Coordinates of C-alpha atoms (C1' of nucleotides) in Angstrom, one line a residue:
Chain A
M1 CA 0.0 0.0 0.0
D2 CA 1.4 3.4 -0.9
V3 CA 1.6 6.3 1.5
A4 CA -1.3 8.2 0.1
S5 CA -3.9 5.4 0.4
H6 CA -2.5 4.6 3.8
Q7 CA -3.3 8.1 4.8
D8 CA -6.8 7.7 3.4
Q9 CA -7.3 4.8 5.9
F10 CA -6.0 7.0 8.8
P11 CA -7.0 10.5 7.8
L12 CA -5.9 12.1 11.2
T13 CA -2.8 10.1 12.2
G14 CA -1.8 8.4 9.0
A15 CA 1.3 10.6 8.6
F16 CA 2.5 10.1 12.1
L17 CA 6.0 8.7 11.9
A18 CA 5.4 7.9 8.2
G19 CA 8.7 7.1 6.5
R20 CA 10.3 6.5 9.9
L21 CA 9.2 3.9 12.4
R22 CA 5.5 3.8 11.4
H23 CA 6.0 0.5 9.6
R24 CA 6.9 -1.0 13.0
L25 CA 3.5 -0.2 14.5
S26 CA 0.9 -2.9 14.6
E27 CA -2.3 -2.4 12.7
S28 CA -4.0 -2.4 16.1
D29 CA -1.8 0.4 17.4
K30 CA -2.3 2.5 14.3
A31 CA -6.0 2.1 14.5
H32 CA -6.0 2.8 18.2
L33 CA -4.0 6.0 17.8
E34 CA -6.4 7.1 15.1
S35 CA -9.3 6.4 17.4
L36 CA -7.9 8.7 20.1
A37 CA -7.8 11.8 17.9
G38 CA -10.7 14.2 18.0
T39 CA -12.4 16.1 15.2
P40 CA -9.9 18.2 13.2
R41 CA -9.9 21.9 14.1
P42 CA -8.8 24.7 11.8
L43 CA -6.3 27.4 12.8
K44 CA -5.6 30.7 11.0
D45 CA -2.2 32.2 10.3
G46 CA -0.7 33.4 13.6
D47 CA -3.1 31.6 15.9
R48 CA -1.3 30.4 19.0
L49 CA -2.3 26.8 19.8
V50 CA -0.2 26.5 23.0
A51 CA 1.3 29.3 25.1
R52 CA 4.6 29.0 26.8
G53 CA 4.2 28.0 30.5
A54 CA 0.5 27.3 30.4
R55 CA -0.5 24.0 32.0
I56 CA -1.7 21.7 29.2
E57 CA -4.0 18.7 29.2
R58 CA -4.1 17.6 25.6
A59 CA -1.7 17.1 22.7
H60 CA -2.2 17.9 19.0
I61 CA -1.2 16.3 15.8
L62 CA -0.7 18.5 12.8
I63 CA -2.8 17.3 9.8
D64 CA -2.4 20.1 7.3
G65 CA -0.1 23.1 7.1
F66 CA 2.9 24.2 9.0
M67 CA 3.4 25.3 12.6
L68 CA 6.3 27.1 14.3
S69 CA 7.8 26.6 17.8
V70 CA 8.6 30.2 18.9
I71 CA 10.3 31.8 21.8
E72 CA 9.6 35.5 22.2
K73 CA 11.7 37.8 24.2
G74 CA 11.5 41.5 24.5
G75 CA 9.6 42.0 21.3
D76 CA 11.9 39.8 19.3
R77 CA 10.8 36.5 17.9
F78 CA 13.0 33.4 17.6
V79 CA 11.8 30.3 15.8
V80 CA 13.3 27.2 17.4
G81 CA 11.4 24.6 15.3
V82 CA 9.2 23.9 12.3
H83 CA 6.4 21.3 12.1
V84 CA 5.0 19.5 9.1
P85 CA 1.9 17.4 8.8
G86 CA 2.2 14.2 10.8
D87 CA 4.1 15.9 13.6
F88 CA 2.8 15.6 17.1
V89 CA 3.5 19.2 17.8
D90 CA 3.2 19.3 21.5
L91 CA 3.6 15.7 22.5
H92 CA 6.5 16.7 24.8
G93 CA 3.9 18.6 26.8
F94 CA 2.4 15.3 27.8
A95 CA 5.5 14.4 29.8
L96 CA 6.5 17.9 30.9
Q97 CA 3.0 19.4 31.6
R98 CA 4.0 22.7 30.1
L99 CA 6.0 24.0 27.2
D100 CA 9.1 26.2 27.1
H101 CA 7.9 27.8 23.9
D102 CA 4.8 28.9 22.0
L103 CA 3.2 26.9 19.2
V104 CA 1.9 29.1 16.4
A105 CA 0.2 28.4 13.1
A106 CA 2.0 29.5 10.0
G107 CA -0.7 29.9 7.4
S108 CA -3.8 27.8 7.5
V109 CA -3.6 24.7 9.5
R110 CA -5.7 21.8 10.7
V111 CA -4.9 20.0 13.9
A112 CA -6.6 17.1 15.8
E113 CA -6.3 16.9 19.6
I114 CA -5.8 13.9 21.9
E115 CA -6.4 14.1 25.7
H116 CA -3.5 13.5 27.9
R117 CA -5.5 11.1 30.0
R118 CA -6.0 8.9 26.9
L119 CA -2.3 8.9 26.2
Q120 CA -1.8 8.0 29.9
R121 CA -3.6 4.7 29.2
V122 CA -1.4 4.1 26.2
M123 CA 1.6 4.3 28.5
T124 CA 0.4 1.4 30.6
G125 CA -1.6 -0.6 28.0
R126 CA 0.4 -0.3 24.8
P127 CA 4.1 -0.3 25.4
A128 CA 5.0 -0.5 21.7
L129 CA 2.9 2.5 20.9
A130 CA 4.3 4.3 23.9
G131 CA 7.8 3.7 22.7
A132 CA 6.8 5.1 19.3
L133 CA 5.5 8.2 21.0
W134 CA 8.7 8.6 22.9
A135 CA 10.8 8.1 19.7
A136 CA 8.7 10.8 17.9
T137 CA 9.7 13.3 20.5
L138 CA 13.3 12.3 20.2
L139 CA 13.3 12.8 16.4
E140 CA 12.4 16.4 17.1
A141 CA 15.4 16.6 19.5
A142 CA 17.6 15.3 16.7
I143 CA 16.4 18.0 14.4
H144 CA 17.1 20.6 17.2
R145 CA 20.7 19.3 17.3
R146 CA 21.1 19.7 13.6
W147 CA 19.7 23.2 13.8
I148 CA 22.3 24.0 16.5
R149 CA 25.0 22.7 14.2
N150 CA 23.7 24.7 11.3
L151 CA 23.6 27.9 13.3
E152 CA 27.2 27.2 14.4
A153 CA 28.5 26.2 10.9
L154 CA 26.5 27.8 8.1
D155 CA 26.2 31.3 6.6
A156 CA 22.7 32.7 5.8
P157 CA 22.2 31.3 2.3
R158 CA 23.2 27.8 3.4
R159 CA 20.9 28.0 6.4
I160 CA 18.0 28.8 4.2
A161 CA 18.9 26.1 1.7
H162 CA 19.3 23.6 4.5
L163 CA 15.9 24.6 6.0
F164 CA 14.1 23.9 2.7
A165 CA 16.1 20.7 2.1
E166 CA 15.0 19.5 5.5
L167 CA 11.4 20.4 4.9
H168 CA 11.4 18.8 1.5
Q169 CA 12.8 15.5 3.0
R170 CA 10.4 15.5 5.9
M171 CA 7.4 16.1 3.6
A172 CA 8.6 13.4 1.2
M173 CA 8.7 10.9 4.1
T174 CA 5.0 11.5 4.6
G175 CA 4.3 11.1 0.9
R176 CA 4.0 14.8 0.2
N177 CA 5.8 16.9 -2.4
V178 CA 8.5 15.1 -4.2
S179 CA 8.3 17.6 -7.1
R180 CA 10.3 20.6 -8.0
T181 CA 8.2 23.0 -6.0
L182 CA 7.9 23.2 -2.2
R183 CA 5.0 25.4 -1.2
T184 CA 5.1 27.0 2.3
P185 CA 3.4 30.1 3.8
F186 CA 6.7 31.5 5.1
T187 CA 7.6 35.1 4.6
Q188 CA 11.2 36.2 4.4
T189 CA 10.8 37.5 7.9
D190 CA 9.8 34.0 9.0
L191 CA 12.8 32.6 7.3
A192 CA 15.0 35.2 9.0
D193 CA 13.5 34.3 12.4
M194 CA 14.2 30.6 11.7
C195 CA 17.8 31.2 10.6
G196 CA 18.9 33.8 13.1
V197 CA 19.4 36.6 10.7
S198 CA 17.7 39.9 10.0
P199 CA 14.8 40.0 7.4
I200 CA 16.9 42.2 5.1
H201 CA 19.8 39.8 5.2
A202 CA 17.4 36.9 4.6
N203 CA 16.3 38.7 1.5
R204 CA 19.9 38.9 0.3
A205 CA 20.4 35.3 1.1
V206 CA 17.4 34.3 -0.9
G207 CA 18.8 36.4 -3.7
R208 CA 22.1 34.6 -3.5
L209 CA 20.4 31.2 -3.9
R210 CA 18.8 32.6 -7.1
E211 CA 22.1 34.0 -8.3
L212 CA 23.7 30.6 -7.8
G213 CA 20.9 29.0 -9.8
L214 CA 20.1 26.7 -6.9
A215 CA 16.5 27.8 -6.1
K216 CA 14.0 30.5 -6.6
I217 CA 12.0 31.5 -3.6
R218 CA 8.9 33.5 -4.1
R219 CA 6.5 34.2 -1.3
G220 CA 7.6 31.1 0.6
D221 CA 7.4 28.8 -2.4
L222 CA 10.7 27.3 -3.4
Y223 CA 11.3 26.2 -7.0
T224 CA 14.3 24.2 -8.0
S225 CA 15.3 22.0 -10.8
D226 CA 18.0 20.2 -8.8
W227 CA 17.3 19.3 -5.2
K228 CA 20.6 17.4 -5.1
A229 CA 22.6 20.5 -5.9
L230 CA 20.7 22.5 -3.2
E231 CA 21.3 19.8 -0.7
A232 CA 25.0 19.6 -1.5
Y233 CA 25.3 23.4 -1.2
A234 CA 23.7 23.3 2.3
G235 CA 25.6 20.2 3.4
F236 CA 22.3 18.4 4.0
D237 CA 22.6 14.8 5.0
P238 CA 19.2 13.2 6.0
E239 CA 20.8 10.8 8.4
Y240 CA 19.6 12.9 11.4
L241 CA 16.0 12.4 10.4
Y242 CA 16.3 8.7 11.0
G243 CA 14.3 7.8 7.9
G244 CA 13.3 4.3 7.0
S245 CA 15.6 1.9 8.8
L246 CA 14.5 2.6 12.4
S247 CA 13.2 -0.1 14.6
S248 CA 11.2 0.4 17.8
P249 CA 12.8 -0.2 21.3
Chain B
M1 CA 17.2 14.6 53.5
D2 CA 19.5 16.9 51.7
V3 CA 20.7 16.3 48.2
A4 CA 24.2 15.2 49.2
S5 CA 23.2 12.5 51.6
H6 CA 20.6 11.4 49.2
Q7 CA 23.3 10.9 46.7
D8 CA 25.3 8.8 49.2
Q9 CA 22.3 6.5 49.3
F10 CA 22.3 6.2 45.5
P11 CA 25.9 6.8 44.5
L12 CA 25.3 6.0 40.8
T13 CA 21.9 7.4 40.0
G14 CA 21.3 9.7 42.9
A15 CA 21.7 12.8 40.7
F16 CA 19.3 11.6 38.0
L17 CA 16.6 14.3 37.6
A18 CA 17.7 15.8 41.0
G19 CA 16.1 19.2 41.5
R20 CA 13.5 18.3 38.7
L21 CA 11.1 15.5 38.9
R22 CA 13.2 13.2 41.0
H23 CA 11.0 13.9 44.1
R24 CA 8.1 12.3 42.2
L25 CA 9.8 9.0 41.9
S26 CA 8.9 6.3 44.4
E27 CA 11.6 4.9 46.7
S28 CA 11.1 1.7 44.9
D29 CA 11.7 3.2 41.5
K30 CA 14.8 5.1 42.7
A31 CA 16.2 1.9 44.2
H32 CA 15.3 -0.1 41.1
L33 CA 17.1 2.4 38.8
E34 CA 20.2 2.3 41.0
S35 CA 20.2 -1.5 40.8
L36 CA 20.2 -1.4 37.0
A37 CA 23.4 0.5 36.8
G38 CA 26.7 -1.4 36.4
T39 CA 30.1 -0.7 37.9
P40 CA 31.3 2.8 37.2
R41 CA 33.9 3.1 34.5
P42 CA 36.4 6.0 34.1
L43 CA 37.0 7.8 30.8
K44 CA 39.9 10.1 29.9
D45 CA 39.7 13.5 28.2
G46 CA 38.7 13.1 24.6
D47 CA 37.5 9.4 24.9
R48 CA 34.5 8.8 22.7
L49 CA 31.9 6.9 24.6
V50 CA 29.4 6.5 21.7
A51 CA 30.0 7.1 18.0
R52 CA 27.5 8.6 15.7
G53 CA 25.6 6.0 13.8
A54 CA 26.8 3.0 15.7
R55 CA 24.2 0.6 16.8
I56 CA 24.0 0.7 20.6
E57 CA 22.7 -1.6 23.2
R58 CA 23.3 0.2 26.5
A59 CA 22.8 3.6 27.9
H60 CA 25.1 5.5 30.3
I61 CA 24.6 7.8 33.2
L62 CA 27.2 10.4 33.9
I63 CA 28.4 10.3 37.5
D64 CA 31.4 12.7 37.6
G65 CA 32.7 15.2 35.1
F66 CA 31.4 16.6 31.9
M67 CA 30.7 15.2 28.5
L68 CA 30.0 16.8 25.1
S69 CA 27.6 15.9 22.3
V70 CA 29.6 16.6 19.2
I71 CA 28.9 16.6 15.5
E72 CA 32.0 16.5 13.3
K73 CA 32.0 17.5 9.7
G74 CA 35.0 17.9 7.4
G75 CA 37.5 18.4 10.2
D76 CA 35.4 20.9 12.0
R77 CA 33.8 20.1 15.4
F78 CA 30.5 21.4 16.5
V79 CA 29.3 20.9 20.0
V80 CA 25.5 20.5 20.2
G81 CA 25.2 19.7 23.9
V82 CA 26.9 19.6 27.3
H83 CA 26.2 17.0 30.0
V84 CA 26.6 17.3 33.7
P85 CA 26.6 14.6 36.4
G86 CA 23.2 13.0 36.7
D87 CA 22.5 13.2 33.0
F88 CA 21.6 10.1 31.2
V89 CA 23.8 11.0 28.3
D90 CA 22.6 8.6 25.6
L91 CA 19.2 7.6 26.8
H92 CA 17.7 8.7 23.5
G93 CA 19.7 5.9 22.0
F94 CA 17.4 3.5 23.8
A95 CA 14.4 4.6 21.7
L96 CA 16.4 5.5 18.5
Q97 CA 19.0 2.6 18.4
R98 CA 21.7 4.9 17.2
L99 CA 22.8 8.5 17.8
D100 CA 23.1 11.4 15.3
H101 CA 26.2 12.7 17.2
D102 CA 29.2 11.5 19.1
L103 CA 29.5 11.5 22.9
V104 CA 32.9 12.6 24.1
A105 CA 34.4 13.0 27.6
A106 CA 35.6 16.5 28.5
G107 CA 38.2 16.0 31.1
S108 CA 38.1 13.0 33.4
V109 CA 34.8 11.3 33.7
R110 CA 33.0 8.4 35.4
V111 CA 30.0 6.7 33.8
A112 CA 27.8 3.8 34.7
E113 CA 26.1 1.7 32.1
I114 CA 22.6 0.2 31.9
E115 CA 21.7 -2.4 29.3
H116 CA 18.8 -1.5 27.0
R117 CA 17.1 -4.9 27.6
R118 CA 16.8 -3.9 31.3
L119 CA 15.3 -0.6 30.4
Q120 CA 12.9 -2.5 28.2
R121 CA 11.6 -4.2 31.2
V122 CA 11.1 -0.8 32.9
M123 CA 8.9 0.2 30.0
T124 CA 6.4 -2.6 30.6
G125 CA 6.8 -3.0 34.4
R126 CA 7.3 0.5 35.8
P127 CA 5.3 3.0 33.9
A128 CA 6.1 5.8 36.4
L129 CA 9.8 5.3 36.0
A130 CA 9.4 5.0 32.2
G131 CA 7.7 8.3 32.2
A132 CA 10.5 9.9 34.1
L133 CA 13.0 8.5 31.6
W134 CA 11.0 10.0 28.8
A135 CA 10.8 13.3 30.6
A136 CA 14.6 13.3 31.1
T137 CA 15.1 13.1 27.3
L138 CA 12.7 15.9 26.8
L139 CA 14.5 18.2 29.3
E140 CA 17.5 17.8 27.0
A141 CA 15.4 18.9 24.0
A142 CA 14.3 21.9 26.0
I143 CA 17.9 22.8 26.5
H144 CA 18.5 22.4 22.7
R145 CA 15.7 24.9 22.0
R146 CA 17.3 27.4 24.3
W147 CA 20.7 26.9 22.6
I148 CA 19.0 27.6 19.3
R149 CA 17.5 30.7 20.6
N150 CA 20.8 31.8 22.1
L151 CA 22.6 31.2 18.8
E152 CA 19.9 33.3 17.1
A153 CA 19.8 36.1 19.6
L154 CA 23.1 36.5 21.5
D155 CA 26.6 37.8 20.6
A156 CA 29.6 35.8 21.7
P157 CA 30.2 37.2 25.2
R158 CA 26.6 36.7 26.1
R159 CA 26.6 33.1 24.7
I160 CA 29.5 32.2 26.9
A161 CA 27.9 33.9 29.9
H162 CA 24.7 32.0 29.2
L163 CA 26.5 28.7 28.9
F164 CA 28.1 29.1 32.3
A165 CA 24.9 30.4 33.9
E166 CA 23.1 27.3 32.6
L167 CA 25.9 24.9 33.8
H168 CA 25.8 26.6 37.2
Q169 CA 22.1 26.2 37.5
R170 CA 22.1 22.6 36.3
M171 CA 24.9 21.7 38.8
A172 CA 23.1 23.5 41.6
M173 CA 20.0 21.4 40.9
T174 CA 22.0 18.3 41.7
G175 CA 23.5 19.8 44.8
R176 CA 26.8 20.8 43.3
N177 CA 28.6 24.1 43.2
V178 CA 26.6 26.9 44.5
S179 CA 29.7 28.9 45.3
R180 CA 31.5 31.7 43.4
T181 CA 33.6 29.3 41.4
L182 CA 32.5 26.9 38.7
R183 CA 35.2 24.5 37.7
T184 CA 35.1 22.9 34.2
P185 CA 37.7 21.3 32.0
F186 CA 36.8 23.4 29.0
T187 CA 39.4 25.1 26.9
Q188 CA 38.6 28.3 25.1
T189 CA 38.5 26.2 22.0
D190 CA 35.8 24.1 23.6
L191 CA 33.8 27.2 24.5
A192 CA 34.2 28.4 20.9
D193 CA 32.8 25.1 19.6
M194 CA 29.9 25.3 21.9
C195 CA 29.1 28.9 21.0
G196 CA 29.6 28.8 17.2
V197 CA 32.5 31.2 17.2
S198 CA 36.2 30.9 16.4
P199 CA 38.7 30.2 19.2
I200 CA 40.2 33.6 18.8
H201 CA 36.9 35.3 19.2
A202 CA 36.0 33.2 22.2
N203 CA 39.2 34.5 23.8
R204 CA 38.1 38.1 23.1
A205 CA 34.6 37.3 24.4
V206 CA 36.1 35.9 27.6
G207 CA 38.2 39.1 27.9
R208 CA 35.0 41.2 27.5
L209 CA 33.4 39.4 30.4
R210 CA 36.4 40.2 32.5
E211 CA 36.4 43.8 31.3
L212 CA 32.8 44.1 32.3
G213 CA 33.6 42.8 35.8
L214 CA 31.1 39.9 35.3
A215 CA 33.4 36.9 35.4
K216 CA 36.9 35.8 35.2
I217 CA 37.5 32.6 33.2
R218 CA 40.8 30.9 33.6
R219 CA 41.4 27.4 32.1
G220 CA 37.7 26.6 32.1
D221 CA 37.2 27.7 35.7
L222 CA 34.8 30.6 36.1
Y223 CA 35.0 33.0 39.0
T224 CA 32.3 35.5 39.7
S225 CA 31.2 37.5 42.7
D226 CA 27.7 38.1 41.3
W227 CA 25.9 35.3 39.5
K228 CA 22.8 37.4 39.2
A229 CA 24.6 40.0 37.2
L230 CA 26.1 37.4 34.9
E231 CA 22.6 35.8 34.4
A232 CA 21.0 39.2 33.7
Y233 CA 23.7 40.0 31.2
A234 CA 23.1 36.8 29.3
G235 CA 19.3 37.0 29.6
F236 CA 19.4 33.7 31.5
D237 CA 16.0 32.6 32.8
P238 CA 16.0 29.0 34.3
E239 CA 12.4 28.4 33.3
Y240 CA 13.4 26.1 30.4
L241 CA 15.3 23.8 32.8
Y242 CA 11.9 22.8 34.4
G243 CA 13.4 22.9 37.9
G244 CA 11.4 21.9 41.0
S245 CA 7.7 22.2 40.2
L246 CA 7.5 19.4 37.6
S247 CA 5.1 16.5 38.1
S248 CA 5.3 13.2 36.1
P249 CA 2.7 12.3 33.5
Chain C
dC1 C1' -8.0 51.9 -6.5
dG2 C1' -6.2 52.6 -2.0
dC3 C1' -4.0 50.3 1.5
dA4 C1' -1.2 46.9 4.0
dT5 C1' 2.1 43.7 3.7
dC6 C1' 5.9 41.9 1.7
dC7 C1' 10.0 42.3 -1.0
dT8 C1' 14.1 44.8 -2.8
dT9 C1' 18.0 48.0 -2.8
dG10 C1' 21.5 51.3 -0.9
dA11 C1' 24.9 53.1 2.7
dG12 C1' 27.5 52.9 6.8
dG13 C1' 29.1 50.4 10.7
dG14 C1' 30.0 46.4 14.1
dC15 C1' 30.8 41.6 15.1
dC16 C1' 33.4 38.0 13.9
dA17 C1' 36.7 35.1 10.7
dT18 C1' 41.2 34.3 9.2
dC19 C1' 46.2 34.7 9.1
dA20 C1' 50.1 35.5 11.8
dA21 C1' 52.9 35.6 15.8
dA22 C1' 54.1 36.1 20.6
dA23 C1' 53.4 35.1 25.5
dT24 C1' 52.0 32.2 29.2
dG25 C1' 51.4 28.1 31.7
dC26 C1' 52.3 23.3 32.7
dG27 C1' 54.2 18.6 32.7
dT28 C1' 58.3 16.1 31.6
dG29 C1' 62.9 14.9 31.9
dG30 C1' 67.6 16.3 32.5
Chain D
dC1 C1' 65.9 23.2 40.1
dC2 C1' 66.0 24.3 35.5
dA3 C1' 65.4 23.4 30.5
dC4 C1' 62.5 22.1 27.3
dG5 C1' 58.3 21.1 24.5
dC6 C1' 53.6 21.5 24.0
dA7 C1' 49.0 23.2 24.5
dT8 C1' 46.6 27.1 25.5
dT9 C1' 45.9 31.9 25.8
dT10 C1' 46.7 36.5 24.1
dT11 C1' 47.4 40.2 20.8
dG12 C1' 47.4 42.6 16.1
dA13 C1' 45.8 43.4 11.3
dT14 C1' 42.8 42.8 7.5
dG15 C1' 38.6 41.5 5.4
dG16 C1' 33.8 39.5 5.1
dC17 C1' 29.3 38.6 6.8
dC18 C1' 25.6 40.6 8.7
dC19 C1' 23.4 44.5 11.3
dT20 C1' 20.7 48.9 11.4
dC21 C1' 18.6 52.8 9.3
dA22 C1' 16.3 54.4 5.3
dA23 C1' 13.6 54.5 1.2
dG24 C1' 11.5 52.7 -2.9
dG25 C1' 9.0 49.0 -5.5
dA26 C1' 5.9 45.0 -6.0
dT27 C1' 1.9 42.3 -4.8
dG28 C1' -2.5 41.1 -3.2
dC29 C1' -6.9 42.3 -1.0
dG30 C1' -11.1 44.8 0.1

DNA sequence: CGCATCCTTGAGGGCCATCAAAATGCGTGG
DNA sequence: CCACGCATTTTGATGGCCCTCAAGGATGCG
């Protein structure tokens, strides 16, 4: 069964861990997870799903669109993570009870929520699924580490190239977008906040990628004829995304 | 019971989650965790405990000293995390089977190991302890997010100040070092690799902290008469370390 | 068609990188 | 004790990446 029809079968949670250790989940666990999720809810651009520090009692899976993990400080905004469909955006809040950052919709978004108390029962009754939930939060940590390395190692054009290469790969793992265009709702200011540069410099970095013939970025949409070249330029190596060959604990 | 005598009772794992959600663990769970750990093993400066990509079958808790999470790439070294005593340095390897980074001793170190198959039994038999293990890996992710924000927001002197403020707080939570001196084995090159600057610039940043009267750093040891001032300079807010008030899921 | 948002371009300046070299500290062995 | 070698720290000079301030152009929406 291909990824798309699989996701027809599990419209809410079908992309969860897709391309990673989803294939290790039993049909029963996949069906159970799907049954835990509530009716999808839409969010508008800029809506804050979870606020930093607030006590939380449910988790959310992202079905459509993009979300950002944001830390604000004194009027400045710092993006510390990006989420794609299939991501359990605030699953770490289940174990930690509150978040150290905000979760904000980028563009139009659909999410489904799952009560913590239901996840609690998964912890005791379905150890394999519980392990998969744990692993999902750790995949996010691996992405954090890569971001740290990128901020330490790359200049602005390479950071932006790496960001899109990562998004492309993550969406491909869930069966989305393997074409020449990657559509996102991100403004250049968003890109700047993700890459730790000023909006003006993000603009020049985008211009540099165009100059180099690697990618055209227009209103968040990236067009390229050569993903491999873009990835090579950014030093992108998908190893840290733990695609495919992962088994559950 | 104070933290020090508590750690006499659990010499290997007594610092695990100390100052965070350790107080939520039952005596039985604490004793059980202690019983899982093997005989402590020493490491020398630079020893690599875990290599990126290698399949792993045991996890390690850091008892004494510091370790670094390192990503190497083309001769350059990027530090993506620092570990203090009490940290379960490669616990995420239990769920992920391999790491996306190396784990390297900084200075002399002692670690104790726990077999994954023993942790596997914790997953099914001790859900509260399993939840605590999960939370511990998420605390590390929260630290990653803060590092991302710091790299996006702070200049070099502030990054170094924040690094030491964080280490001071983390060590204080495990009952270590609440004095005016924080001893570490880090060279200025290490600090540079943690902060994403060149060694030469790290040196000038250290000099700037001295100039400002905030801290003297000599051979990795930081002396200050005013931790609060140093923290304020770096914009350090310990919220992200989830100290004290955390409960388990 | 007016307005808001986003994108683009220019100028000047600061943080940080790199190359180069000297000074300091520390362990080892004479 | 002193000489030596090595790693680390310090200092100087030059250049590049990126910042801020400022203003103009494009795009899309009501």
